[in-house]
CSV table of C-alpha atoms in Angstrom, one decimal:
chain,number,residue,atom,x,y,z
A,1,MET,CA,232.1,159.2,145.1
A,2,SER,CA,232.2,155.8,146.9
A,3,GLY,CA,230.3,156.7,149.5
A,4,HIS,CA,226.2,155.5,150.1
A,5,LEU,CA,223.7,156.7,152.5
A,6,ALA,CA,220.1,155.1,152.8
A,7,VAL,CA,217.4,156.9,155.0
A,8,ILE,CA,215.2,154.1,156.3
A,9,GLY,CA,211.6,154.0,157.3
A,10,LEU,CA,211.3,152.1,160.8
A,11,GLY,CA,208.0,151.8,160.7
A,12,PRO,CA,205.6,152.6,164.3
A,13,GLY,CA,207.0,151.3,167.3
A,14,ASP,CA,207.2,147.3,166.3
A,15,PRO,CA,209.5,145.4,164.3
A,16,ARG,CA,207.1,143.5,162.8
A,17,TYR,CA,205.9,146.6,160.9
A,18,LEU,CA,209.7,146.8,159.1
A,19,THR,CA,210.1,145.5,155.7
A,20,ALA,CA,212.7,142.5,154.0
A,21,GLU,CA,214.3,146.4,152.3
A,22,ALA,CA,214.9,147.8,155.6
A,23,ALA,CA,216.0,145.1,157.5
A,24,ASP,CA,218.7,144.9,154.8
A,25,ALA,CA,219.7,148.2,154.7
A,26,LEU,CA,220.4,148.3,158.2
A,27,ALA,CA,222.1,145.3,158.3
A,28,GLU,CA,224.5,146.7,155.8
A,29,ALA,CA,225.0,149.9,157.1
A,30,GLN,CA,228.7,150.8,158.9
A,31,ALA,CA,227.1,154.3,160.5
A,32,LEU,CA,224.0,154.6,162.2
A,33,TYR,CA,222.2,158.6,162.6
A,34,GLY,CA,218.6,159.2,164.5
A,35,TYR,CA,217.2,160.8,166.9
A,36,GLY,CA,217.9,158.9,169.3
A,37,LEU,CA,214.5,156.6,170.4
A,38,TYR,CA,214.7,155.8,166.8
A,39,LEU,CA,218.1,154.5,167.2
A,40,ASP,CA,217.5,152.6,170.5
A,41,ARG,CA,215.1,150.5,168.3
A,42,VAL,CA,217.7,149.2,166.4
A,43,PRO,CA,219.6,146.0,167.7
A,44,ALA,CA,222.8,146.7,168.0
A,45,ARG,CA,225.4,145.2,165.6
A,46,ALA,CA,229.0,144.3,165.7
A,47,GLY,CA,231.4,147.3,164.1
A,48,GLN,CA,228.1,150.0,163.6
A,49,SER,CA,228.5,152.9,164.9
A,50,ARG,CA,226.0,154.7,166.6
A,51,HIS,CA,225.1,158.7,166.4
A,52,PRO,CA,222.4,159.5,167.9
A,53,SER,CA,221.0,163.2,168.2
A,54,ASP,CA,217.7,165.2,170.0
A,55,ASN,CA,214.6,165.0,168.0
A,56,ARG,CA,214.1,168.7,166.5
A,57,GLU,CA,218.0,168.5,165.5
A,58,GLU,CA,216.9,167.7,161.9
A,59,ALA,CA,219.1,169.8,159.4
A,60,ALA,CA,222.0,169.5,161.7
A,61,ARG,CA,221.9,165.3,161.9
A,62,ALA,CA,221.6,165.7,157.9
A,63,GLY,CA,224.4,167.1,157.5
A,64,GLU,CA,226.6,165.3,159.5
A,65,ALA,CA,225.3,161.5,158.0
A,66,LEU,CA,226.2,163.5,153.9
A,67,ARG,CA,230.0,163.9,155.8
A,68,HIS,CA,230.3,161.4,157.1
A,69,ALA,CA,229.3,159.2,153.8
A,70,ALA,CA,231.0,161.8,151.7
A,71,GLN,CA,234.6,160.5,153.2
A,72,GLY,CA,233.6,157.2,151.2
A,73,GLY,CA,230.7,155.5,154.0
A,74,ARG,CA,228.2,153.3,154.2
A,75,VAL,CA,226.1,155.5,156.0
A,76,ALA,CA,222.6,155.2,157.5
A,77,VAL,CA,219.6,157.4,158.5
A,78,VAL,CA,216.7,155.5,160.8
A,79,SER,CA,213.2,157.7,160.7
A,80,GLY,CA,210.3,155.9,163.0
A,81,GLY,CA,206.8,155.9,159.7
A,82,ASP,CA,208.2,156.6,156.6
A,83,PRO,CA,211.0,158.9,155.9
A,84,GLY,CA,209.1,160.6,153.5
A,85,VAL,CA,206.6,161.6,155.7
A,86,PHE,CA,207.2,164.4,158.3
A,87,ALA,CA,210.5,163.2,158.5
A,88,MET,CA,214.7,162.9,157.1
A,89,ALA,CA,214.7,162.1,153.5
A,90,ALA,CA,212.7,165.7,153.4
A,91,ALA,CA,215.7,167.2,155.4
A,92,ILE,CA,218.4,165.1,153.5
A,93,CYS,CA,217.6,166.8,150.2
A,94,GLU,CA,217.8,169.9,151.6
A,95,GLN,CA,221.0,169.6,152.8
A,96,ILE,CA,221.8,168.1,149.5
A,97,GLU,CA,220.9,171.2,147.2
A,98,THR,CA,222.8,174.2,149.9
A,99,GLY,CA,225.5,171.5,150.3
A,100,PRO,CA,228.9,170.9,148.8
A,101,ALA,CA,228.7,170.1,145.3
A,102,ALA,CA,230.4,166.3,146.2
A,103,TRP,CA,227.2,165.7,148.1
A,104,ARG,CA,225.4,166.0,144.7
A,105,ALA,CA,227.5,162.8,143.7
A,106,LEU,CA,226.5,160.4,146.0
A,107,ASP,CA,224.2,157.4,146.1
A,108,VAL,CA,221.0,158.4,148.0
A,109,THR,CA,218.7,155.5,148.7
A,110,VAL,CA,215.2,156.0,150.7
A,111,VAL,CA,213.5,152.9,151.8
A,112,PRO,CA,209.8,153.6,152.2
A,113,GLY,CA,208.5,152.3,155.7
A,114,ILE,CA,204.6,152.2,157.3
A,115,THR,CA,203.4,155.9,157.7
A,116,ALA,CA,201.4,156.4,161.4
A,117,MET,CA,198.7,157.1,159.7
A,118,LEU,CA,198.4,153.7,157.4
A,119,ALA,CA,198.8,151.6,160.7
A,120,VAL,CA,196.6,153.8,162.9
A,121,ALA,CA,193.8,152.7,160.1
A,122,ALA,CA,194.4,149.7,160.0
A,123,ARG,CA,194.5,149.1,164.1
A,124,ILE,CA,190.8,150.7,163.4
A,125,GLY,CA,188.7,149.5,159.9
A,126,ALA,CA,189.6,151.4,157.0
A,127,PRO,CA,188.9,155.6,157.7
A,128,LEU,CA,191.1,156.5,154.7
A,129,GLY,CA,189.4,154.2,152.7
A,130,HIS,CA,188.5,157.3,150.1
A,131,ASP,CA,190.6,160.1,149.4
A,132,PHE,CA,192.6,161.7,152.4
A,133,CYS,CA,195.1,164.0,152.6
A,134,ALA,CA,198.3,163.5,156.0
A,135,LEU,CA,198.3,167.6,157.2
A,136,SER,CA,201.0,168.2,159.8
A,137,LEU,CA,199.5,170.3,162.8
A,138,SER,CA,203.3,171.5,163.7
A,139,ASP,CA,203.9,175.3,163.3
A,140,ASN,CA,207.4,175.5,163.5
A,141,LEU,CA,208.3,175.4,159.7
A,142,LYS,CA,205.4,177.0,158.6
A,143,PRO,CA,202.0,180.1,159.7
A,144,TRP,CA,198.8,178.6,161.4
A,145,PRO,CA,197.2,180.4,159.0
A,146,LEU,CA,197.9,178.2,156.4
A,147,ILE,CA,197.2,174.7,158.4
A,148,GLU,CA,193.7,176.3,159.1
A,149,ARG,CA,193.7,177.1,155.2
A,150,ARG,CA,194.4,173.7,154.5
A,151,LEU,CA,192.2,172.2,157.0
A,152,ASP,CA,189.4,174.3,155.4
A,153,ALA,CA,190.1,173.5,152.3
A,154,ALA,CA,190.7,170.0,153.3
A,155,ALA,CA,187.0,169.4,155.0
A,156,GLU,CA,184.8,171.5,152.8
A,157,ALA,CA,186.3,169.2,149.8
A,158,GLY,CA,185.3,166.0,151.9
A,159,PHE,CA,188.9,164.5,152.3
A,160,VAL,CA,189.7,162.3,155.3
A,161,ILE,CA,192.2,164.2,157.3
A,162,ALA,CA,195.2,162.6,159.1
A,163,LEU,CA,196.7,164.9,161.8
A,164,TYR,CA,200.5,164.5,162.5
A,165,ASN,CA,202.4,166.0,164.9
A,166,PRO,CA,199.0,167.4,166.6
A,167,VAL,CA,200.6,168.8,170.0
A,168,SER,CA,204.0,168.9,172.3
A,169,HIS,CA,205.0,170.1,175.2
A,170,ALA,CA,205.8,174.2,173.4
A,171,ARG,CA,202.8,173.8,171.3
A,172,PRO,CA,199.9,173.1,173.7
A,173,TRP,CA,197.1,174.9,172.1
A,174,GLN,CA,197.3,174.0,168.2
A,175,PHE,CA,195.4,170.8,168.3
A,176,GLY,CA,192.9,172.2,169.9
A,177,SER,CA,192.2,175.2,167.6
A,178,ALA,CA,192.8,172.8,164.9
A,179,VAL,CA,189.3,170.7,166.3
A,180,GLU,CA,187.2,174.5,166.2
A,181,ARG,CA,188.0,175.3,163.1
A,182,LEU,CA,186.8,171.3,161.4
A,183,ARG,CA,183.7,171.9,163.7
A,184,ARG,CA,183.1,174.8,161.0
A,185,HIS,CA,182.3,172.4,158.2
A,186,LEU,CA,181.8,168.7,159.2
A,187,PRO,CA,179.3,167.7,161.9
A,188,ALA,CA,180.3,167.3,165.5
A,189,THR,CA,179.1,163.5,164.3
A,190,THR,CA,182.5,163.4,162.2
A,191,PRO,CA,184.2,160.1,163.8
A,192,VAL,CA,187.6,160.9,164.6
A,193,VAL,CA,190.0,158.2,165.2
A,194,PHE,CA,193.0,158.8,168.0
A,195,GLY,CA,195.4,156.1,167.4
A,196,ARG,CA,198.8,157.1,170.4
A,197,ALA,CA,201.5,155.0,170.2
A,198,VAL,CA,200.6,152.1,167.9
A,199,GLY,CA,202.9,148.7,167.3
A,200,ARG,CA,204.4,150.1,171.0
A,201,ARG,CA,203.1,148.0,174.4
A,202,ASP,CA,201.3,151.0,175.2
A,203,GLU,CA,199.1,151.4,172.3
A,204,ARG,CA,196.0,152.8,172.3
A,205,VAL,CA,193.2,153.6,169.6
A,206,ASP,CA,190.4,155.3,171.0
A,207,ILE,CA,187.0,156.8,168.6
A,208,THR,CA,185.3,159.6,168.9
A,209,SER,CA,183.5,162.2,167.6
A,210,LEU,CA,184.4,165.8,166.3
A,211,GLY,CA,182.1,167.0,168.8
A,212,ALA,CA,183.8,165.4,171.3
A,213,ALA,CA,187.5,165.1,170.7
A,214,GLY,CA,189.9,167.5,172.6
A,215,ALA,CA,193.3,167.4,173.9
A,216,ALA,CA,193.1,165.7,176.5
A,217,LEU,CA,193.5,162.3,174.5
A,218,VAL,CA,196.3,163.3,172.7
A,219,ASP,CA,199.8,163.8,172.9
A,220,MET,CA,203.2,164.0,170.5
A,221,ALA,CA,202.8,160.3,170.1
A,222,THR,CA,199.4,160.6,169.0
A,223,LEU,CA,198.5,160.6,164.6
A,224,VAL,CA,194.6,162.0,164.2
A,225,ILE,CA,192.2,160.8,161.6
A,226,VAL,CA,189.1,162.5,161.3
A,227,GLY,CA,186.9,161.3,159.2
A,228,THR,CA,184.0,163.0,156.2
A,229,ARG,CA,180.3,163.1,156.8
A,230,GLU,CA,180.2,159.6,155.1
A,231,THR,CA,183.2,158.0,156.9
A,232,ARG,CA,180.6,155.1,159.5
A,233,VAL,CA,181.5,152.8,162.7
A,234,ILE,CA,180.2,149.7,162.7
A,235,ALA,CA,179.5,148.4,166.4
A,236,ARG,CA,180.7,144.4,166.7
A,237,PRO,CA,178.9,142.6,169.8
A,238,GLY,CA,181.8,141.7,171.3
A,239,ARG,CA,185.0,143.1,169.9
A,240,PRO,CA,186.2,146.7,169.1
A,241,ALA,CA,184.2,148.6,166.4
A,242,LEU,CA,185.7,149.2,163.1
A,243,VAL,CA,185.5,152.9,161.2
A,244,TYR,CA,185.8,152.9,157.6
A,245,THR,CA,184.7,155.5,154.8
A,246,PRO,CA,182.8,153.9,152.3
A,247,ARG,CA,184.9,153.8,148.9
A,248,ALA,CA,181.8,155.4,146.7
A,249,ALA,CA,180.9,159.0,147.2
A,250,ALA,CA,177.4,159.6,145.5
A,251,GLU,CA,177.3,163.5,146.0
A,252,VAL,CA,179.3,166.5,146.7
A,253,SER,CA,178.6,166.5,150.0
A,254,ALA,CA,181.0,168.7,151.9
B,1,MET,CA,182.8,132.5,166.4
B,2,SER,CA,186.5,131.1,165.6
B,3,GLY,CA,186.9,132.3,162.1
B,4,HIS,CA,189.6,135.1,160.9
B,5,LEU,CA,190.2,137.6,158.4
B,6,ALA,CA,193.3,139.2,157.4
B,7,VAL,CA,193.5,142.1,155.1
B,8,ILE,CA,197.0,141.8,153.9
B,9,GLY,CA,198.8,144.5,152.3
B,10,LEU,CA,201.7,143.3,149.7
B,11,GLY,CA,203.3,146.4,149.2
B,12,PRO,CA,204.4,147.1,145.5
B,13,GLY,CA,205.2,144.5,143.3
B,14,ASP,CA,208.4,143.8,145.0
B,15,PRO,CA,208.4,141.4,148.3
B,16,ARG,CA,211.4,143.7,149.7
B,17,TYR,CA,208.7,145.6,150.5
B,18,LEU,CA,206.9,143.2,152.8
B,19,THR,CA,206.8,143.8,156.3
B,20,ALA,CA,207.2,140.8,158.7
B,21,GLU,CA,203.5,140.9,160.0
B,22,ALA,CA,202.1,140.4,156.7
B,23,ALA,CA,204.6,137.6,155.8
B,24,ASP,CA,203.4,135.8,159.1
B,25,ALA,CA,200.4,136.6,158.5
B,26,LEU,CA,200.5,134.8,154.8
B,27,ALA,CA,201.7,131.8,156.3
B,28,GLU,CA,199.1,131.4,158.9
B,29,ALA,CA,195.9,132.0,156.6
B,30,GLN,CA,194.1,128.6,154.9
B,31,ALA,CA,193.1,130.1,152.4
B,32,LEU,CA,194.3,133.2,150.2
B,33,TYR,CA,191.2,135.6,147.9
B,34,GLY,CA,193.1,138.5,145.8
B,35,TYR,CA,193.0,139.6,142.8
B,36,GLY,CA,194.8,136.8,140.9
B,37,LEU,CA,197.9,139.4,139.8
B,38,TYR,CA,198.4,140.0,143.8
B,39,LEU,CA,197.6,136.6,144.4
B,40,ASP,CA,200.4,135.2,141.8
B,41,ARG,CA,203.2,137.5,143.7
B,42,VAL,CA,202.6,135.1,147.0
B,43,PRO,CA,204.1,131.9,146.5
B,44,ALA,CA,202.4,128.3,147.0
B,45,ARG,CA,202.1,127.1,150.1
B,46,ALA,CA,201.1,123.3,150.7
B,47,GLY,CA,197.4,123.0,151.9
B,48,GLN,CA,196.3,126.5,151.3
B,49,SER,CA,193.7,126.9,149.1
B,50,ARG,CA,193.7,129.8,146.4
B,51,HIS,CA,191.2,131.8,145.3
B,52,PRO,CA,191.6,134.8,142.7
B,53,SER,CA,189.5,136.8,141.4
B,54,ASP,CA,189.4,139.7,138.1
B,55,ASN,CA,190.2,143.1,139.4
B,56,ARG,CA,187.2,144.8,139.9
B,57,GLU,CA,184.8,142.4,141.9
B,58,GLU,CA,185.7,143.8,145.5
B,59,ALA,CA,182.4,143.2,146.9
B,60,ALA,CA,181.7,139.8,145.8
B,61,ARG,CA,185.5,138.7,146.5
B,62,ALA,CA,184.8,140.0,150.0
B,63,GLY,CA,181.4,138.6,150.7
B,64,GLU,CA,183.6,135.2,149.7
B,65,ALA,CA,186.1,135.4,151.9
B,66,LEU,CA,183.8,136.7,154.7
B,67,ARG,CA,181.8,133.9,154.1
B,68,HIS,CA,184.8,131.6,153.8
B,69,ALA,CA,185.6,133.0,157.7
B,70,ALA,CA,182.3,132.7,159.1
B,71,GLN,CA,182.3,129.4,158.5
B,72,GLY,CA,185.1,129.0,161.0
B,73,GLY,CA,188.6,129.5,159.1
B,74,ARG,CA,191.7,131.4,158.9
B,75,VAL,CA,191.1,133.8,155.7
B,76,ALA,CA,193.2,136.1,154.4
B,77,VAL,CA,192.7,138.9,151.4
B,78,VAL,CA,195.6,140.3,150.0
B,79,SER,CA,196.2,143.9,148.4
B,80,GLY,CA,198.4,145.1,146.7
B,81,GLY,CA,200.3,148.4,148.5
B,82,ASP,CA,198.5,149.3,151.6
B,83,PRO,CA,194.6,147.4,152.1
B,84,GLY,CA,193.7,150.8,153.2
B,85,VAL,CA,194.3,153.0,150.5
B,86,PHE,CA,191.9,152.6,147.5
B,87,ALA,CA,191.8,148.8,148.3
B,88,MET,CA,189.9,146.0,150.2
B,89,ALA,CA,189.8,147.3,153.5
B,90,ALA,CA,187.3,149.2,153.2
B,91,ALA,CA,185.3,146.9,151.2
B,92,ILE,CA,185.1,144.4,153.8
B,93,CYS,CA,183.9,147.2,155.7
B,94,GLU,CA,181.3,147.4,153.3
B,95,GLN,CA,180.4,143.5,154.0
B,96,ILE,CA,180.4,143.0,157.3
B,97,GLU,CA,178.0,146.5,157.8
B,98,THR,CA,175.6,145.3,155.1
B,99,GLY,CA,176.2,141.3,155.7
B,100,PRO,CA,174.8,139.0,158.5
B,101,ALA,CA,175.0,139.6,161.8
B,102,ALA,CA,177.9,137.0,162.4
B,103,TRP,CA,180.2,138.6,160.8
B,104,ARG,CA,180.7,141.2,162.7
B,105,ALA,CA,182.0,139.0,165.1
B,106,LEU,CA,184.5,137.9,163.2
B,107,ASP,CA,187.9,138.3,164.1
B,108,VAL,CA,189.5,140.8,161.2
B,109,THR,CA,192.2,142.4,161.2
B,110,VAL,CA,194.0,144.9,158.8
B,111,VAL,CA,197.6,144.1,158.1
B,112,PRO,CA,199.4,147.7,156.6
B,113,GLY,CA,201.5,147.4,153.7
B,114,ILE,CA,203.5,150.2,151.9
B,115,THR,CA,201.4,152.1,149.6
B,116,ALA,CA,202.4,153.3,146.1
B,117,MET,CA,203.1,156.9,146.9
B,118,LEU,CA,205.2,156.1,149.6
B,119,ALA,CA,207.5,153.7,147.0
B,120,VAL,CA,207.5,156.2,144.4
B,121,ALA,CA,208.5,159.3,146.3
B,122,ALA,CA,211.0,157.0,148.2
B,123,ARG,CA,212.7,156.8,144.8
B,124,ILE,CA,212.9,160.0,143.7
B,125,GLY,CA,213.5,162.2,147.0
B,126,ALA,CA,211.2,163.2,148.9
B,127,PRO,CA,208.4,164.9,146.8
B,128,LEU,CA,205.6,164.3,149.9
B,129,GLY,CA,208.0,166.0,152.0
B,130,HIS,CA,205.0,168.4,153.3
B,131,ASP,CA,201.9,168.1,153.6
B,132,PHE,CA,200.0,165.8,150.9
B,133,CYS,CA,197.1,164.8,150.0
B,134,ALA,CA,195.8,161.3,147.8
B,135,LEU,CA,192.7,161.0,145.7
B,136,SER,CA,191.9,159.0,142.6
B,137,LEU,CA,191.1,159.7,139.6
B,138,SER,CA,188.3,156.7,138.8
B,139,ASP,CA,184.8,157.8,138.7
B,140,ASN,CA,183.5,154.8,138.6
B,141,LEU,CA,182.4,155.6,142.2
B,142,LYS,CA,182.5,158.7,142.6
B,143,PRO,CA,181.1,162.0,140.3
B,144,TRP,CA,184.1,163.6,138.2
B,145,PRO,CA,182.7,167.0,139.2
B,146,LEU,CA,183.9,165.9,143.1
B,147,ILE,CA,187.0,164.6,141.4
B,148,GLU,CA,187.8,168.4,140.1
B,149,ARG,CA,186.4,170.2,143.3
B,150,ARG,CA,189.0,168.0,145.1
B,151,LEU,CA,191.8,168.9,142.8
B,152,ASP,CA,190.9,172.2,142.9
B,153,ALA,CA,191.3,172.3,146.8
B,154,ALA,CA,194.4,170.8,147.2
B,155,ALA,CA,195.9,172.9,144.2
B,156,GLU,CA,194.8,176.0,145.9
B,157,ALA,CA,195.9,175.1,149.3
B,158,GLY,CA,198.8,173.8,148.3
B,159,PHE,CA,199.1,169.9,149.0
B,160,VAL,CA,200.9,167.8,147.0
B,161,ILE,CA,198.9,165.8,145.3
B,162,ALA,CA,199.2,161.9,144.8
B,163,LEU,CA,196.7,160.6,142.3
B,164,TYR,CA,195.9,157.2,141.9
B,165,ASN,CA,194.2,154.7,139.2
B,166,PRO,CA,195.0,158.1,137.0
B,167,VAL,CA,193.6,156.0,133.5
B,168,SER,CA,192.3,153.4,132.7
B,169,HIS,CA,190.8,151.5,129.3
B,170,ALA,CA,187.4,152.6,130.1
B,171,ARG,CA,188.6,155.7,131.8
B,172,PRO,CA,191.4,157.3,129.0
B,173,TRP,CA,190.1,161.1,130.1
B,174,GLN,CA,190.1,161.3,132.9
B,175,PHE,CA,194.1,161.8,134.0
B,176,GLY,CA,194.7,164.3,130.7
B,177,SER,CA,191.5,166.8,132.3
B,178,ALA,CA,192.9,166.5,135.9
B,179,VAL,CA,195.9,168.2,134.3
B,180,GLU,CA,193.9,170.6,132.8
B,181,ARG,CA,192.4,171.3,135.6
B,182,LEU,CA,195.8,171.7,138.0
B,183,ARG,CA,197.3,173.9,135.2
B,184,ARG,CA,194.5,176.4,136.0
B,185,HIS,CA,196.0,176.6,139.9
B,186,LEU,CA,199.9,175.8,139.6
B,187,PRO,CA,202.3,176.9,137.6
B,188,ALA,CA,203.4,174.6,134.3
B,189,THR,CA,207.1,174.9,136.2
B,190,THR,CA,205.4,172.7,139.3
B,191,PRO,CA,206.8,169.5,139.0
B,192,VAL,CA,205.2,165.7,138.6
B,193,VAL,CA,206.7,162.5,139.4
B,194,PHE,CA,205.5,159.3,137.1
B,195,GLY,CA,206.2,155.8,139.2
B,196,ARG,CA,205.3,153.2,136.9
B,197,ALA,CA,205.5,149.5,137.9
B,198,VAL,CA,207.7,150.4,141.7
B,199,GLY,CA,209.3,147.6,142.7
B,200,ARG,CA,209.2,145.6,139.7
B,201,ARG,CA,211.5,144.7,136.8
B,202,ASP,CA,209.7,147.3,134.2
B,203,GLU,CA,210.1,149.8,136.7
B,204,ARG,CA,210.0,153.4,135.3
B,205,VAL,CA,210.5,156.8,137.0
B,206,ASP,CA,209.7,159.9,134.9
B,207,ILE,CA,210.2,163.6,136.3
B,208,THR,CA,208.5,165.6,134.2
B,209,SER,CA,206.1,169.3,135.0
B,210,LEU,CA,203.1,170.5,135.0
B,211,GLY,CA,202.9,172.3,131.4
B,212,ALA,CA,204.9,168.8,129.7
B,213,ALA,CA,203.0,166.1,131.6
B,214,GLY,CA,200.4,164.3,129.4
B,215,ALA,CA,198.4,161.2,129.6
B,216,ALA,CA,201.4,159.1,126.8
B,217,LEU,CA,202.9,158.8,130.4
B,218,VAL,CA,200.1,156.8,132.7
B,219,ASP,CA,199.0,153.7,132.5
B,220,MET,CA,196.7,151.8,135.0
B,221,ALA,CA,200.2,151.0,136.9
B,222,THR,CA,201.2,154.3,137.1
B,223,LEU,CA,201.4,156.7,140.4
B,224,VAL,CA,201.8,160.2,139.6
B,225,ILE,CA,202.9,163.1,142.4
B,226,VAL,CA,202.0,166.3,141.6
B,227,GLY,CA,204.3,168.6,143.5
B,228,THR,CA,203.5,172.2,144.8
B,229,ARG,CA,204.6,175.9,144.1
B,230,GLU,CA,207.8,175.0,146.7
B,231,THR,CA,208.3,171.3,145.7
B,232,ARG,CA,212.1,171.1,143.7
B,233,VAL,CA,214.2,169.7,141.7
B,234,ILE,CA,218.1,169.0,142.1
B,235,ALA,CA,219.9,168.0,139.3
B,236,ARG,CA,223.0,165.7,140.1
B,237,PRO,CA,226.0,165.2,137.3
B,238,GLY,CA,225.9,161.0,137.1
B,239,ARG,CA,223.0,159.9,138.8
B,240,PRO,CA,219.4,160.5,138.5
B,241,ALA,CA,217.8,163.9,140.0
B,242,LEU,CA,216.2,164.5,142.8
B,243,VAL,CA,212.6,165.6,143.5
B,244,TYR,CA,211.5,167.1,146.6
B,245,THR,CA,209.4,169.0,149.2
B,246,PRO,CA,210.8,171.5,151.5
B,247,ARG,CA,209.8,171.0,155.0
B,248,ALA,CA,209.1,174.8,155.8
B,249,ALA,CA,206.9,176.8,153.8
B,250,ALA,CA,207.1,180.9,154.6
B,251,GLU,CA,203.5,182.0,153.8
B,252,VAL,CA,200.3,181.1,151.9
B,253,SER,CA,201.4,180.6,148.4
B,254,ALA,CA,199.0,179.0,146.2
């Protein structure tokens, strides 16, 4: 089986986040699959076919890309951020496990990328500076009570919490509900960072508190980082504030 | 104040993980600070001074770099992986908060990088495919009972767990103790991935189970990913197995 499938992380919106490995993998592909808005970030290349699809068609897209690769092609699926973080790598694995036996013989590589929480954290200081978790607020693929249980567990144990997919047109209330849940465990003064479209022209990074956080600050392109009791905000004259979580934790504080 | 400090993530060992932004930031620096083994990865450049230090001198290194930048220089501190994940960005923020007021006026940028858990996950499939956390097993800066509490919380709530700093010469028992703790919550069959020196010549990635996991498989350069009850291993004839955590979680299973 000579087919090859690469699952490539583009990082956040700007090409400056692309790794050398990802740039090479994009150059070598004969066919590119992906969500249309992600494919649009990849410059056109002669002889390379492009197969855009809608955002919520991960399983179908994964199947199409695997079928193409199984015909002997050199196929790439592109993901925003890192393909292994709430993105295409798991969808590809699911299809390989349940699909034709020939798909297990394919050469599959995953090329990591800068995931949104790392980009947002870098923009503001070091809010993930201690133990942290990444949690998707989408209840399309898991029940809301499980998300609440994870919010409880993470906040009680003192993890910084990066919230992916905080809201969408079809899921308008989830972020507000999550904030209310977190207020049971964390002080209203807990720093919260909203990073919208980081690396794009319309980038916006805001610092607020858990007490003031609300759905007005989030959209589909927003990554939210909720600090711990130790997370600190450093005011700087003439410069944006820095947010960081100290490396040391003196006691079980949550 | 014209001084500038960049905190740059080199990613795992291989230059192919470097982003375009990190490569540019390295090229622009007049002085490089960092742990000696990380600095050794950066090719020498004419006119650029190099200031290596030992691994455990983060606070002193941060202070030196800030003092240098405050003199008006263009200074860079390099980190392996991502500087915001158990690395130098938080140490820099700590020094800025407690140091001379002039340090708050410095232009500070953090350049994100591929952190070890993303590189290890990419090598093996998509083990972080669902909600996950990152937890350092070093009890140099936090008490061991807090680490146990976080292991309990993460395993009970069904997070995939990426373990950083599983062991060192001075901390030989922590990884074995963490595994025993996790066995209270997770089946012995839970997949565990050991990624050692990913991106370097001596890279080694092993898949085992929580029941079989032991300290013999880890050293200072190892990143461990402990799956959930849903994490799956796909055997592939003639190819390495894939490990992934499905995107969907049907119920509160832990």
